[in-house]
Coordinates of C-alpha atoms in Angstrom, one line a residue:
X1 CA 109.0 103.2 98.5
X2 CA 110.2 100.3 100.5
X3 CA 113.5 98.4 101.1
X4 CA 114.1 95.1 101.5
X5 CA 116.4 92.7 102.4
X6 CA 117.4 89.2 100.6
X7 CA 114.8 87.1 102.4
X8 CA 111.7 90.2 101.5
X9 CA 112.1 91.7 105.1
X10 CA 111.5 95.5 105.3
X11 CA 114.2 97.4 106.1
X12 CA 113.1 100.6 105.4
X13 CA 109.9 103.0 104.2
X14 CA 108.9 105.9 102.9
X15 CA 105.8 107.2 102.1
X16 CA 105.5 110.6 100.1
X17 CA 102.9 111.8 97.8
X18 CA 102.3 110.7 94.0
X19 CA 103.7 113.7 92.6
X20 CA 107.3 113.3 93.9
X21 CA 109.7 111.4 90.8
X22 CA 111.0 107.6 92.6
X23 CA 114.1 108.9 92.1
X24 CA 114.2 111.8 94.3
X25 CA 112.4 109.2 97.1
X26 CA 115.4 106.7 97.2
X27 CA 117.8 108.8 99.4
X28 CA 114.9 109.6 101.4
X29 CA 114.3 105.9 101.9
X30 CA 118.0 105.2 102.6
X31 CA 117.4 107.7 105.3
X32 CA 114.8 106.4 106.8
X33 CA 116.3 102.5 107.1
X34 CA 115.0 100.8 110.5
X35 CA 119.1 101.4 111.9
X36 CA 120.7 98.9 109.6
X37 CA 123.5 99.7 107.4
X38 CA 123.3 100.4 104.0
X39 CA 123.2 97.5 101.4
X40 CA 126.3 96.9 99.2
X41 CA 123.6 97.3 96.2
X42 CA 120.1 98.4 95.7
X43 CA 118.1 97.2 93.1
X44 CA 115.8 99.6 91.2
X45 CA 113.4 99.4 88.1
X46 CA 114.0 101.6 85.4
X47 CA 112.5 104.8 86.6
X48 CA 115.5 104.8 89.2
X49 CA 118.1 104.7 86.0
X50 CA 119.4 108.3 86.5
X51 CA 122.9 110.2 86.5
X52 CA 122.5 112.1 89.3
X53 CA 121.2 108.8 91.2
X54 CA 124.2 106.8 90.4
X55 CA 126.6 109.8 91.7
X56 CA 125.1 109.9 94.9
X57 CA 124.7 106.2 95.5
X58 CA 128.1 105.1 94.5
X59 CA 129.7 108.2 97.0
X60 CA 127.9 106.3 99.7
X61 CA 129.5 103.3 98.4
X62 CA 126.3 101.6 97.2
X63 CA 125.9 100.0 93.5
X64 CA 123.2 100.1 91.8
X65 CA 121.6 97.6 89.7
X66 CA 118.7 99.1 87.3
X67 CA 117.7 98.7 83.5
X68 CA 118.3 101.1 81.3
X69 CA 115.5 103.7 80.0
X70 CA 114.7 103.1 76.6
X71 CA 115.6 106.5 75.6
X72 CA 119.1 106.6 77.3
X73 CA 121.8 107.8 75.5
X74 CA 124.9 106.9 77.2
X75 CA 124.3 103.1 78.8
X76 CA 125.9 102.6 82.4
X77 CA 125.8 99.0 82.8
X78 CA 126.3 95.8 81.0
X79 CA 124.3 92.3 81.3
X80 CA 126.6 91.1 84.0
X81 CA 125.0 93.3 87.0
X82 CA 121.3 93.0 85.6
X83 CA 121.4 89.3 86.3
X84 CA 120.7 90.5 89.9
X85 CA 117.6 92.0 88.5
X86 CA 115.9 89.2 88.2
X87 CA 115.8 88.8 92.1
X88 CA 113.4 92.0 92.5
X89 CA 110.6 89.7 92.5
X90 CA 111.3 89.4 96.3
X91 CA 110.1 93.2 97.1
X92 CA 107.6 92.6 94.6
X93 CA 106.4 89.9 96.8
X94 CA 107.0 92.2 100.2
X95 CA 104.9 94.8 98.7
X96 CA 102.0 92.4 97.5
X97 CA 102.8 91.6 101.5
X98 CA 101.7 95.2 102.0
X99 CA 98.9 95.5 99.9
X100 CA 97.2 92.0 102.1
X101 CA 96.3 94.8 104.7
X102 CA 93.1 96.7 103.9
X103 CA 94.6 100.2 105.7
X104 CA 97.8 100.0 103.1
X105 CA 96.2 99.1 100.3
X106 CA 94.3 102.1 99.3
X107 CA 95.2 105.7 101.2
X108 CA 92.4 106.8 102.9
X109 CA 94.4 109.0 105.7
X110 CA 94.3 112.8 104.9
X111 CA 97.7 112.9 106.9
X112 CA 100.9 111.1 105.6
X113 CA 102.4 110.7 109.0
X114 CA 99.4 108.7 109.7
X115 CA 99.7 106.3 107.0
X116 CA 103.2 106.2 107.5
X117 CA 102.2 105.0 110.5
X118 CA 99.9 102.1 109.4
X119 CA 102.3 101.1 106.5
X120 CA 105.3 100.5 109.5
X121 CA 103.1 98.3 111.7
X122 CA 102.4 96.3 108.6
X123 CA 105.9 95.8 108.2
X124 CA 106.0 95.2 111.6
X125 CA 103.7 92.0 111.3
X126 CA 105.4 91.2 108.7
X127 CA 108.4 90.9 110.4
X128 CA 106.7 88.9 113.4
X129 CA 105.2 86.4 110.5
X130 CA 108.7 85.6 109.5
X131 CA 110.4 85.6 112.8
X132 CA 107.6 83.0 114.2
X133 CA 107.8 81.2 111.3

């Protein structure tokens, strides 16, 4: 799971097995942010739609901006905040960033720490490519 900013720069990552539900990832990720603040809101696809998600984000003082489930009973947001939506196509884009580099694309590594490891020093070029322009 990643975090970006408004301009698709990484601020945080997390790497965890496919087993783990993306909801239980996000506080990890929030966690393990590169020492930046946390963001005012945090944009999520529907699998981060969740009660319990919403509780803990908004005690942090974090909105958060995801479509409903299709089977959700009770809805929590209106169209007003899902206009924000339609800017995840930036971390879309930082992930397709991710995927350029052979070692991310596919997890070969039989230790996470160790792709964890590959997936920040792609962020890390990343983050030179934009700085140098």
């Amino acid at each position: 799971m990643i975090m970006v900013d408004a301009n698709g720069t990484p601020l945080a990552v997390h790497t965890d097995s496919a087993s783990p539900a993306e909801v239980k990832l996000v506080q990890d990720t929030l966690a393990a942010s590169f020492g930046f603040d946390f963001p005012e809101r945090l944009i999520g696809d529907k699998a981060d739609d969740s009660d319990g998600l919403y509780a803990d984000l908004t005690e942090i003082g974090i909105e958060m901006i995801a479509p409903h489930r299709k089977n959700r009973k009770r809805k929590t947001q209106d169209g007003r905040p899902l206009r924000r939506y339609k800017r995840r196509w930036k971390v879309e884009r930082t992930i397709a960033w991710l995927q350029s580099f052979r070692r991310v694309r596919t997890r070969d590594e039989r230790k996470a720490q160790h792709f964890l490891g590959f997936v920040q020093l792609a962020c890390i070029l990343i983050l030179f490519r934009q700085i140098s322009g």
